[in-house]
PDB file of C-alpha atoms in Angstrom:
ATOM      1  CA  MET C 596     250.281 172.628-250.376  1.00 52.00           C
ATOM      2  CA  SER C 597     253.749 174.142-250.300  1.00 51.00           C
ATOM      3  CA  LEU C 598     256.824 172.184-249.221  1.00 47.00           C
ATOM      4  CA  LEU C 599     257.141 174.222-245.974  1.00 47.00           C
ATOM      5  CA  LYS C 600     253.527 173.538-245.004  1.00 49.00           C
ATOM      6  CA  ARG C 601     254.022 169.819-245.719  1.00 49.00           C
ATOM      7  CA  ILE C 602     257.112 169.735-243.493  1.00 43.00           C
ATOM      8  CA  LEU C 603     255.309 171.487-240.620  1.00 46.00           C
ATOM      9  CA  LYS C 604     252.297 169.207-241.031  1.00 49.00           C
ATOM     10  CA  SER C 605     254.468 166.116-240.972  1.00 49.00           C
ATOM     11  CA  GLN C 606     256.578 167.230-237.983  1.00 48.00           C
ATOM     12  CA  THR C 607     253.830 168.560-235.689  1.00 48.00           C
ATOM     13  CA  GLY C 608     250.656 167.083-237.028  1.00 51.00           C
ATOM     14  CA  MET C 609     249.204 170.651-236.993  1.00 54.00           C
ATOM     15  CA  THR C 610     248.566 173.191-239.700  1.00 52.00           C
ATOM     16  CA  MET C 611     249.842 176.760-239.391  1.00 47.00           C
ATOM     17  CA  ALA C 612     246.356 177.972-238.502  1.00 50.00           C
ATOM     18  CA  GLU C 613     246.036 175.326-235.809  1.00 48.00           C
ATOM     19  CA  MET C 614     249.377 176.405-234.316  1.00 46.00           C
ATOM     20  CA  VAL C 615     248.241 180.030-234.149  1.00 43.00           C
ATOM     21  CA  VAL C 616     244.994 179.037-232.398  1.00 45.00           C
ATOM     22  CA  ALA C 617     246.892 176.809-229.945  1.00 49.00           C
ATOM     23  CA  GLY C 618     249.279 179.630-229.146  1.00 49.00           C
ATOM     24  CA  GLY C 619     246.371 181.941-228.397  1.00 50.00           C
ATOM     25  CA  ILE C 620     244.819 179.405-226.028  1.00 48.00           C
ATOM     26  CA  ALA C 621     248.128 179.020-224.185  1.00 48.00           C
ATOM     27  CA  ALA C 622     248.416 182.775-223.810  1.00 48.00           C
ATOM     28  CA  VAL C 623     244.893 183.026-222.391  1.00 47.00           C
ATOM     29  CA  ALA C 624     245.646 180.169-219.958  1.00 50.00           C
ATOM     30  CA  ALA C 625     248.823 181.899-218.807  1.00 49.00           C
ATOM     31  CA  MET C 626     246.947 185.134-218.215  1.00 50.00           C
ATOM     32  CA  GLY C 627     244.303 183.241-216.228  1.00 50.00           C
ATOM     33  CA  ALA C 628     246.939 181.569-214.064  1.00 48.00           C
ATOM     34  CA  ALA C 629     248.599 184.909-213.362  1.00 48.00           C
ATOM     35  CA  SER C 630     245.243 186.433-212.434  1.00 47.00           C
ATOM     36  CA  LEU C 631     244.498 183.506-210.109  1.00 45.00           C
ATOM     37  CA  LEU C 632     247.855 183.851-208.383  1.00 45.00           C
ATOM     38  CA  GLY C 633     247.266 187.558-207.991  1.00 49.00           C
ATOM     39  CA  GLY C 634     243.841 186.888-206.484  1.00 48.00           C
ATOM     40  CA  MET C 635     245.314 184.355-204.087  1.00 47.00           C
ATOM     41  CA  GLY C 636     247.874 186.922-203.030  1.00 51.00           C
ATOM     42  CA  GLY C 637     245.096 189.419-202.352  1.00 57.00           C
ATOM     43  CA  SER C 638     243.198 186.852-200.290  1.00 70.00           C
ATOM     44  CA  ASN C 639     246.280 186.144-198.219  1.00 77.00           C
ATOM     45  CA  ARG C 640     246.733 189.853-197.690  1.00 71.00           C
ATOM     46  CA  ASP C 641     243.138 190.255-196.528  1.00 74.00           C
ATOM     47  CA  ALA C 642     243.516 187.297-194.160  1.00 78.00           C
ATOM     48  CA  GLU C 643     246.663 188.825-192.662  1.00 78.00           C
ATOM     49  CA  LEU C 644     244.843 192.118-192.094  1.00 76.00           C
ATOM     50  CA  ILE C 645     241.883 190.424-190.405  1.00 79.00           C
ATOM     51  CA  ILE C 646     244.210 188.470-188.111  1.00 81.00           C
ATOM     52  CA  GLU C 647     246.147 191.650-187.288  1.00 79.00           C
ATOM     53  CA  LYS C 648     242.924 193.537-186.569  1.00 80.00           C
ATOM     54  CA  THR C 649     241.709 190.766-184.243  1.00 82.00           C
ATOM     55  CA  GLN C 650     245.035 190.627-182.396  1.00 83.00           C
ATOM     56  CA  PHE C 651     245.003 194.395-181.987  1.00 82.00           C
ATOM     57  CA  ALA C 652     241.497 194.375-180.493  1.00 84.00           C
ATOM     58  CA  SER C 653     242.386 191.468-178.201  1.00 83.00           C
ATOM     59  CA  SER C 654     245.505 193.250-176.978  1.00 84.00           C
ATOM     60  CA  LEU C 655     243.463 196.371-176.226  1.00 86.00           C
ATOM     61  CA  GLY C 656     240.888 194.367-174.241  1.00 84.00           C
ATOM     62  CA  VAL C 657     243.554 192.676-172.132  1.00 83.00           C
ATOM     63  CA  TYR C 658     245.208 196.008-171.372  1.00 87.00           C
ATOM     64  CA  LEU C 659     241.956 197.729-170.393  1.00 86.00           C
ATOM     65  CA  ASN C 660     241.186 194.984-167.850  1.00 80.00           C
ATOM     66  CA  SER C 661     244.666 195.029-166.311  1.00 80.00           C
ATOM     67  CA  ASN C 662     245.843 197.097-163.355  1.00 78.00           C
ATOM     68  CA  PHE C 663     247.990 199.168-165.738  1.00 84.00           C
ATOM     69  CA  GLY C 664     244.993 199.917-167.940  1.00 87.00           C
ATOM     70  CA  CYS C 665     242.865 200.742-164.908  1.00 87.00           C
ATOM     71  CA  THR C 666     245.440 203.277-163.729  1.00 86.00           C
ATOM     72  CA  GLU C 667     245.490 204.960-167.130  1.00 90.00           C
ATOM     73  CA  LEU C 668     241.696 204.948-167.503  1.00 91.00           C
ATOM     74  CA  LYS C 669     241.442 207.204-164.446  1.00 89.00           C
ATOM     75  CA  THR C 670     242.875 210.084-166.512  1.00 90.00           C
ATOM     76  CA  ALA C 671     242.188 208.855-170.053  1.00 90.00           C
ATOM     77  CA  VAL C 672     239.389 211.261-171.023  1.00 92.00           C
ATOM     78  CA  VAL C 673     240.832 213.707-173.569  1.00 90.00           C
ATOM     79  CA  SER C 674     238.721 216.648-172.331  1.00 89.00           C
ATOM     80  CA  GLY C 675     240.139 216.217-168.841  1.00 88.00           C
ATOM     81  CA  SER C 676     236.690 215.684-167.315  1.00 89.00           C
ATOM     82  CA  ASN C 677     235.430 212.402-165.860  1.00 91.00           C
ATOM     83  CA  PHE C 678     233.498 209.728-167.719  1.00 93.00           C
ATOM     84  CA  SER C 679     229.761 210.366-168.129  1.00 92.00           C
ATOM     85  CA  ASN C 680     226.795 208.693-169.843  1.00 91.00           C
ATOM     86  CA  THR C 681     227.849 210.064-173.250  1.00 93.00           C
ATOM     87  CA  ASP C 682     230.755 208.914-175.418  1.00 93.00           C
ATOM     88  CA  GLN C 683     233.987 210.777-174.738  1.00 93.00           C
ATOM     89  CA  ASP C 684     237.316 210.513-176.549  1.00 93.00           C
ATOM     90  CA  ILE C 685     239.960 208.454-174.734  1.00 91.00           C
ATOM     91  CA  LYS C 686     243.720 208.645-175.074  1.00 87.00           C
ATOM     92  CA  LEU C 687     245.973 205.838-173.832  1.00 87.00           C
ATOM     93  CA  ASP C 688     249.512 207.189-173.685  1.00 84.00           C
ATOM     94  CA  LYS C 689     251.209 204.178-172.110  1.00 84.00           C
ATOM     95  CA  TRP C 690     249.669 201.297-174.017  1.00 83.00           C
ATOM     96  CA  LYS C 691     251.697 199.846-176.884  1.00 79.00           C
ATOM     97  CA  TYR C 692     250.856 197.291-179.551  1.00 77.00           C
ATOM     98  CA  ARG C 693     253.779 195.240-180.877  1.00 74.00           C
ATOM     99  CA  GLY C 694     256.028 197.704-179.071  1.00 75.00           C
ATOM    100  CA  ILE C 695     254.546 200.664-180.935  1.00 71.00           C
ATOM    101  CA  PRO C 696     252.682 203.469-179.103  1.00 70.00           C
ATOM    102  CA  VAL C 697     248.974 203.700-179.920  1.00 65.00           C
ATOM    103  CA  TRP C 698     248.070 206.233-182.594  1.00 58.00           C
ATOM    104  CA  GLN C 699     244.642 207.749-182.844  1.00 50.00           C
ATOM    105  CA  ASN C 700     242.400 209.944-185.001  1.00 48.00           C
ATOM    106  CA  ALA C 701     242.885 208.139-188.317  1.00 47.00           C
ATOM    107  CA  THR C 702     246.628 207.692-187.831  1.00 58.00           C
ATOM    108  CA  PRO C 703     248.023 204.215-188.635  1.00 57.00           C
ATOM    109  CA  PHE C 704     249.079 202.126-185.638  1.00 60.00           C
ATOM    110  CA  SER C 705     251.330 199.717-187.536  1.00 58.00           C
ATOM    111  CA  GLU C 706     254.197 200.452-189.912  1.00 58.00           C
ATOM    112  CA  LYS C 707     253.599 197.119-191.652  1.00 61.00           C
ATOM    113  CA  TYR C 708     249.985 197.987-192.517  1.00 59.00           C
ATOM    114  CA  ARG C 709     250.336 201.755-192.829  1.00 58.00           C
ATOM    115  CA  LYS C 710     247.784 202.095-195.649  1.00 61.00           C
ATOM    116  CA  ASP C 711     245.405 199.370-194.506  1.00 71.00           C
ATOM    117  CA  LEU C 712     244.761 199.473-190.753  1.00 74.00           C
ATOM    118  CA  VAL C 713     243.881 202.573-188.733  1.00 76.00           C
ATOM    119  CA  LEU C 714     242.649 203.106-185.167  1.00 80.00           C
ATOM    120  CA  LYS C 715     239.923 205.576-186.083  1.00 83.00           C
ATOM    121  CA  THR C 716     238.341 206.365-182.694  1.00 88.00           C
ATOM    122  CA  LEU C 717     238.550 205.255-179.074  1.00 92.00           C
ATOM    123  CA  THR C 718     235.702 206.384-176.808  1.00 94.00           C
ATOM    124  CA  GLY C 719     234.129 205.474-173.465  1.00 94.00           C
ATOM    125  CA  LYS C 720     230.962 206.097-171.474  1.00 94.00           C
ATOM    126  CA  LEU C 721     229.302 204.904-168.263  1.00 93.00           C
ATOM    127  CA  GLU C 722     226.431 202.429-168.401  1.00 87.00           C
ATOM    128  CA  THR C 723     223.183 204.132-167.335  1.00 76.00           C
ATOM    129  CA  VAL C 724     220.652 201.253-167.354  1.00 73.00           C
ATOM    130  CA  GLY C 725     218.615 201.251-164.140  1.00 73.00           C
ATOM    131  CA  THR C 726     219.912 202.326-160.735  1.00 80.00           C
ATOM    132  CA  PRO C 727     223.405 200.971-160.113  1.00 82.00           C
ATOM    133  CA  PRO C 728     224.119 199.449-156.664  1.00 85.00           C
ATOM    134  CA  THR C 729     226.456 201.066-154.156  1.00 85.00           C
ATOM    135  CA  VAL C 730     228.947 199.696-151.635  1.00 83.00           C
ATOM    136  CA  THR C 731     230.700 201.357-148.704  1.00 83.00           C
ATOM    137  CA  MET C 732     234.402 200.559-148.737  1.00 83.00           C
ATOM    138  CA  SER C 733     237.458 201.272-146.616  1.00 82.00           C
ATOM    139  CA  TYR C 734     240.835 201.195-148.308  1.00 86.00           C
ATOM    140  CA  LEU C 735     244.329 202.647-148.159  1.00 84.00           C
ATOM    141  CA  ASP C 736     245.027 205.181-150.901  1.00 84.00           C
ATOM    142  CA  SER C 737     248.342 205.574-152.729  1.00 80.00           C
ATOM    143  CA  ALA C 738     249.709 207.630-149.823  1.00 84.00           C
ATOM    144  CA  GLY C 739     248.758 204.952-147.282  1.00 83.00           C
ATOM    145  CA  VAL C 740     245.907 207.022-145.826  1.00 87.00           C
ATOM    146  CA  GLU C 741     242.767 205.089-144.887  1.00 86.00           C
ATOM    147  CA  VAL C 742     239.695 206.248-146.819  1.00 88.00           C
ATOM    148  CA  THR C 743     236.072 205.211-146.282  1.00 88.00           C
ATOM    149  CA  GLU C 744     233.495 206.204-148.874  1.00 89.00           C
ATOM    150  CA  GLN C 745     230.407 204.998-150.703  1.00 90.00           C
ATOM    151  CA  LEU C 746     231.190 203.816-154.218  1.00 90.00           C
ATOM    152  CA  THR C 747     228.871 203.090-157.140  1.00 90.00           C
ATOM    153  CA  LYS C 748     229.214 199.774-158.972  1.00 88.00           C
ATOM    154  CA  THR C 749     228.694 200.103-162.714  1.00 89.00           C
ATOM    155  CA  MET C 750     230.249 199.337-166.114  1.00 89.00           C
ATOM    156  CA  LEU C 751     232.458 201.453-168.343  1.00 92.00           C
ATOM    157  CA  LYS C 752     231.738 200.820-172.039  1.00 92.00           C
ATOM    158  CA  ILE C 753     234.826 201.251-174.225  1.00 92.00           C
ATOM    159  CA  ARG C 754     234.363 201.404-178.007  1.00 92.00           C
ATOM    160  CA  ALA C 755     237.248 201.165-180.460  1.00 90.00           C
ATOM    161  CA  VAL C 756     236.624 201.660-184.169  1.00 89.00           C
ATOM    162  CA  ILE C 757     239.306 200.133-186.395  1.00 84.00           C
ATOM    163  CA  MET C 758     239.296 201.097-190.064  1.00 82.00           C
ATOM    164  CA  MET C 759     240.602 198.410-192.415  1.00 80.00           C
ATOM    165  CA  SER C 760     240.726 199.047-196.160  1.00 77.00           C
ATOM    166  CA  ASP C 761     238.327 202.009-195.782  1.00 79.00           C
ATOM    167  CA  ARG C 762     235.766 199.967-193.810  1.00 84.00           C
ATOM    168  CA  ASP C 763     234.943 200.502-190.114  1.00 88.00           C
ATOM    169  CA  TYR C 764     235.079 197.608-187.630  1.00 87.00           C
ATOM    170  CA  PRO C 765     233.782 198.493-184.121  1.00 89.00           C
ATOM    171  CA  HIS C 766     234.940 196.569-181.037  1.00 88.00           C
ATOM    172  CA  GLU C 767     233.343 197.058-177.609  1.00 88.00           C
ATOM    173  CA  PHE C 768     234.651 196.226-174.125  1.00 87.00           C
ATOM    174  CA  SER C 769     232.822 196.310-170.770  1.00 85.00           C
ATOM    175  CA  ILE C 770     235.022 197.221-167.812  1.00 87.00           C
ATOM    176  CA  PRO C 771     233.561 196.889-164.266  1.00 87.00           C
ATOM    177  CA  VAL C 772     234.299 200.011-162.221  1.00 90.00           C
ATOM    178  CA  LEU C 773     233.737 201.469-158.736  1.00 90.00           C
ATOM    179  CA  LEU C 774     233.058 205.219-158.892  1.00 92.00           C
ATOM    180  CA  SER C 775     233.112 207.994-156.310  1.00 91.00           C
ATOM    181  CA  ALA C 776     230.240 210.474-156.004  1.00 90.00           C
ATOM    182  CA  ALA C 777     232.111 212.699-158.493  1.00 90.00           C
ATOM    183  CA  ASN C 778     232.474 209.807-160.991  1.00 91.00           C
ATOM    184  CA  ASP C 779     236.173 209.427-160.255  1.00 91.00           C
ATOM    185  CA  ILE C 780     237.261 205.849-160.951  1.00 92.00           C
ATOM    186  CA  ARG C 781     238.508 204.370-157.686  1.00 90.00           C
ATOM    187  CA  PHE C 782     238.877 200.763-158.858  1.00 88.00           C
ATOM    188  CA  CYS C 783     238.288 198.944-162.130  1.00 86.00           C
ATOM    189  CA  GLY C 784     238.914 195.630-163.864  1.00 75.00           C
ATOM    190  CA  ASP C 785     240.811 193.082-161.766  1.00 67.00           C
ATOM    191  CA  SER C 786     241.604 195.609-159.025  1.00 74.00           C
ATOM    192  CA  ARG C 787     237.891 196.317-158.526  1.00 76.00           C
ATOM    193  CA  THR C 788     237.186 192.635-157.826  1.00 72.00           C
ATOM    194  CA  MET C 789     240.152 192.346-155.453  1.00 75.00           C
ATOM    195  CA  ALA C 790     239.256 195.530-153.575  1.00 81.00           C
ATOM    196  CA  GLU C 791     235.611 194.572-153.164  1.00 78.00           C
ATOM    197  CA  THR C 792     236.451 191.045-152.008  1.00 75.00           C
ATOM    198  CA  CYS C 793     239.028 192.395-149.576  1.00 78.00           C
ATOM    199  CA  GLY C 794     236.498 194.822-148.119  1.00 76.00           C
ATOM    200  CA  SER C 795     233.877 192.098-147.680  1.00 70.00           C
ATOM    201  CA  LEU C 796     236.438 190.073-145.728  1.00 71.00           C
ATOM    202  CA  GLY C 797     236.956 192.968-143.345  1.00 71.00           C
ATOM    203  CA  GLY C 798     240.392 193.779-144.704  1.00 77.00           C
ATOM    204  CA  LYS C 799     242.005 196.921-146.080  1.00 81.00           C
ATOM    205  CA  PHE C 800     242.961 197.023-149.757  1.00 83.00           C
ATOM    206  CA  GLU C 801     246.238 198.831-150.455  1.00 84.00           C
ATOM    207  CA  THR C 802     245.883 200.844-153.649  1.00 82.00           C
ATOM    208  CA  ALA C 803     249.640 201.217-154.176  1.00 79.00           C
ATOM    209  CA  THR C 804     250.525 197.505-153.924  1.00 76.00           C
ATOM    210  CA  GLY C 805     247.238 195.805-154.807  1.00 75.00           C
ATOM    211  CA  GLU C 806     247.463 193.711-151.637  1.00 75.00           C
ATOM    212  CA  CYS C 807     244.741 192.889-149.133  1.00 78.00           C
ATOM    213  CA  LYS C 808     245.656 193.379-145.479  1.00 77.00           C
ATOM    214  CA  LEU C 809     243.436 191.106-143.386  1.00 74.00           C
ATOM    215  CA  LYS C 810     242.982 191.208-139.674  1.00 71.00           C
ATOM    216  CA  GLU C 811     244.913 188.563-137.783  1.00 70.00           C
ATOM    217  CA  THR C 812     241.859 186.716-136.451  1.00 72.00           C
ATOM    218  CA  CYS C 813     238.962 185.728-138.710  1.00 76.00           C
ATOM    219  CA  GLN C 814     236.264 183.118-138.147  1.00 78.00           C
ATOM    220  CA  ILE C 815     234.248 181.034-140.598  1.00 79.00           C
ATOM    221  CA  GLN C 816     230.718 180.534-139.264  1.00 85.00           C
ATOM    222  CA  GLY C 817     229.358 177.975-141.668  1.00 86.00           C
ATOM    223  CA  THR C 818     228.576 177.793-145.381  1.00 87.00           C
ATOM    224  CA  PHE C 819     225.449 177.457-147.482  1.00 91.00           C
ATOM    225  CA  ILE C 820     224.350 176.938-151.098  1.00 89.00           C
ATOM    226  CA  GLU C 821     221.410 178.780-152.625  1.00 90.00           C
ATOM    227  CA  LEU C 822     219.555 178.026-155.856  1.00 87.00           C
ATOM    228  CA  THR C 823     217.537 180.862-157.373  1.00 85.00           C
ATOM    229  CA  CYS C 824     215.662 181.110-160.649  1.00 82.00           C
ATOM    230  CA  ALA C 825     213.600 183.540-162.671  1.00 76.00           C
ATOM    231  CA  PRO C 826     210.776 183.413-163.360  1.00 69.00           C
ATOM    232  CA  GLU C 827     209.855 181.185-160.420  1.00 58.00           C
ATOM    233  CA  VAL C 828     206.414 180.443-161.907  1.00 54.00           C
ATOM    234  CA  ALA C 829     205.256 180.194-165.497  1.00 47.00           C
ATOM    235  CA  PRO C 830     203.286 183.199-166.798  1.00 49.00           C
ATOM    236  CA  SER C 831     200.093 181.179-167.456  1.00 47.00           C
ATOM    237  CA  VAL C 832     200.134 179.221-164.201  1.00 46.00           C
ATOM    238  CA  GLY C 833     198.862 180.648-160.919  1.00 45.00           C
ATOM    239  CA  GLY C 834     200.126 179.873-157.445  1.00 42.00           C
ATOM    240  CA  ALA C 835     203.742 179.664-156.330  1.00 39.00           C
ATOM    241  CA  SER C 836     204.932 176.438-157.963  1.00 43.00           C
ATOM    242  CA  PRO C 837     208.686 176.771-158.469  1.00 60.00           C
ATOM    243  CA  TYR C 838     210.276 176.021-161.831  1.00 71.00           C
ATOM    244  CA  CYS C 839     213.896 175.970-160.700  1.00 79.00           C
ATOM    245  CA  ASP C 840     216.121 173.261-162.195  1.00 79.00           C
ATOM    246  CA  GLN C 841     217.718 171.132-159.468  1.00 80.00           C
ATOM    247  CA  SER C 842     219.808 169.018-161.879  1.00 77.00           C
ATOM    248  CA  ARG C 843     223.041 170.774-160.871  1.00 76.00           C
ATOM    249  CA  GLY C 844     222.309 171.280-157.203  1.00 81.00           C
ATOM    250  CA  ASP C 845     219.764 172.613-154.738  1.00 85.00           C
ATOM    251  CA  ASP C 846     219.577 174.644-151.546  1.00 88.00           C
ATOM    252  CA  VAL C 847     221.898 173.542-148.723  1.00 89.00           C
ATOM    253  CA  VAL C 848     221.309 175.404-145.462  1.00 91.00           C
ATOM    254  CA  ASN C 849     224.006 176.692-143.151  1.00 90.00           C
ATOM    255  CA  PRO C 850     224.276 174.114-140.330  1.00 88.00           C
ATOM    256  CA  VAL C 851     224.971 176.939-137.863  1.00 87.00           C
ATOM    257  CA  THR C 852     221.673 178.725-138.544  1.00 91.00           C
ATOM    258  CA  THR C 853     219.719 175.898-140.298  1.00 92.00           C
ATOM    259  CA  ARG C 854     218.787 178.587-142.841  1.00 92.00           C
ATOM    260  CA  LEU C 855     220.186 180.103-146.024  1.00 93.00           C
ATOM    261  CA  GLU C 856     221.916 182.880-144.105  1.00 93.00           C
ATOM    262  CA  CYS C 857     224.867 183.714-141.876  1.00 92.00           C
ATOM    263  CA  PRO C 858     224.752 184.212-138.124  1.00 90.00           C
ATOM    264  CA  ALA C 859     225.459 187.732-136.904  1.00 89.00           C
ATOM    265  CA  PRO C 860     227.936 189.352-137.082  1.00 88.00           C
ATOM    266  CA  SER C 861     229.426 187.274-139.935  1.00 86.00           C
ATOM    267  CA  ARG C 862     228.821 188.189-143.573  1.00 85.00           C
ATOM    268  CA  PRO C 863     228.206 185.976-146.644  1.00 88.00           C
ATOM    269  CA  ILE C 864     231.158 185.846-149.050  1.00 83.00           C
ATOM    270  CA  ALA C 865     230.461 184.468-152.539  1.00 81.00           C
ATOM    271  CA  THR C 866     233.009 181.740-153.247  1.00 75.00           C
ATOM    272  CA  GLY C 867     231.671 180.368-156.551  1.00 73.00           C
ATOM    273  CA  GLY C 868     228.641 179.269-158.507  1.00 75.00           C
ATOM    274  CA  GLU C 869     227.224 178.862-161.993  1.00 77.00           C
ATOM    275  CA  ASN C 870     224.362 180.078-164.176  1.00 77.00           C
ATOM    276  CA  TRP C 871     222.344 178.178-166.774  1.00 79.00           C
ATOM    277  CA  THR C 872     218.999 178.311-168.619  1.00 78.00           C
ATOM    278  CA  VAL C 873     216.523 175.470-169.186  1.00 78.00           C
ATOM    279  CA  SER C 874     213.118 175.231-170.863  1.00 76.00           C
ATOM    280  CA  LYS C 875     210.331 173.992-168.553  1.00 73.00           C
ATOM    281  CA  GLU C 876     206.798 172.867-169.353  1.00 72.00           C
ATOM    282  CA  CYS C 877     204.177 174.968-167.620  1.00 68.00           C
ATOM    283  CA  GLY C 878     200.967 173.442-168.904  1.00 67.00           C
ATOM    284  CA  LYS C 879     199.285 172.579-172.180  1.00 72.00           C
ATOM    285  CA  LYS C 880     201.167 174.254-175.034  1.00 70.00           C
ATOM    286  CA  CYS C 881     203.124 176.251-172.494  1.00 71.00           C
ATOM    287  CA  THR C 882     206.883 176.414-171.965  1.00 72.00           C
ATOM    288  CA  VAL C 883     209.003 178.915-170.101  1.00 73.00           C
ATOM    289  CA  ASP C 884     212.744 179.613-170.192  1.00 76.00           C
ATOM    290  CA  VAL C 885     214.053 179.571-166.633  1.00 79.00           C
ATOM    291  CA  ASN C 886     217.346 181.266-165.731  1.00 80.00           C
ATOM    292  CA  ASN C 887     218.960 179.366-162.863  1.00 81.00           C
ATOM    293  CA  SER C 888     221.741 180.525-160.550  1.00 84.00           C
ATOM    294  CA  LEU C 889     223.546 178.344-158.011  1.00 85.00           C
ATOM    295  CA  GLY C 890     225.606 180.309-155.505  1.00 86.00           C
ATOM    296  CA  TYR C 891     228.124 179.082-152.909  1.00 86.00           C
ATOM    297  CA  TYR C 892     228.633 181.237-149.801  1.00 88.00           C
ATOM    298  CA  THR C 893     230.979 181.245-146.817  1.00 85.00           C
ATOM    299  CA  CYS C 894     230.069 183.079-143.612  1.00 87.00           C
ATOM    300  CA  MET C 895     233.093 185.144-142.567  1.00 82.00           C
ATOM    301  CA  TYR C 896     233.639 187.221-139.424  1.00 82.00           C
ATOM    302  CA  CYS C 897     236.801 189.233-138.870  1.00 76.00           C
ATOM    303  CA  PRO C 898     236.578 191.140-135.541  1.00 71.00           C
TER     304      PRO C 898
END
């Protein structure tokens, strides 16, 4: 063994070959650590994108259900026609996300994530399941003119497809709407609920201000609570034995009529309630899921 090798052996306790091997292991470890840090950075980036995508979709949903969104939805169809039962492109000119106008058709909506997040499509169509109910309403239009017409109650299905890192993420929103015979949106979202409630109270809803103008004299002619359930009887059991769940409440008649109804000419106004499902036994090896609904009603008359 040469003098140099002896010195190195005595100072480090390692041979030259052992030092070379140790250096290689250290290099591999360093490369692994760098790769791990890079992977962690990528994971953080992905997490940021997912959070941003979720916030974007949430912001869109809030806007669509607001009075501002309702106003814009009335003219949002790109073709200029009204909504129908097929998907149609929608353009929202006034909505902004993080102060930035909405971009569409594969154009990025955020400078920060220009290459990662894209609002790919935004479409809407009317729900066509079954025969939607109708309601006759009187209201004051934007010019203050009183209008009375029959409106259809249905849902507007909005679908936004967000593309993140070349993958599509669809988000859907259901907006309650009141439509004219020509499918013009008269009321939607929060304004629909306010307008319908105002009309049931005998008032006039002002489209321009969103206020309900009630008559000066109104009378309350009792209240009642009604419990309903479906199915009322189990499929394998005959007769009319009810399977409603009374654990949260039961029928309470109106003391004025001693029935679950209002005296004429007052009308029932829904003031609250809840829905729940329970499993009931209906015989040997028989169970049935019962959907229960407890509704609270006030009888209102506004001459």
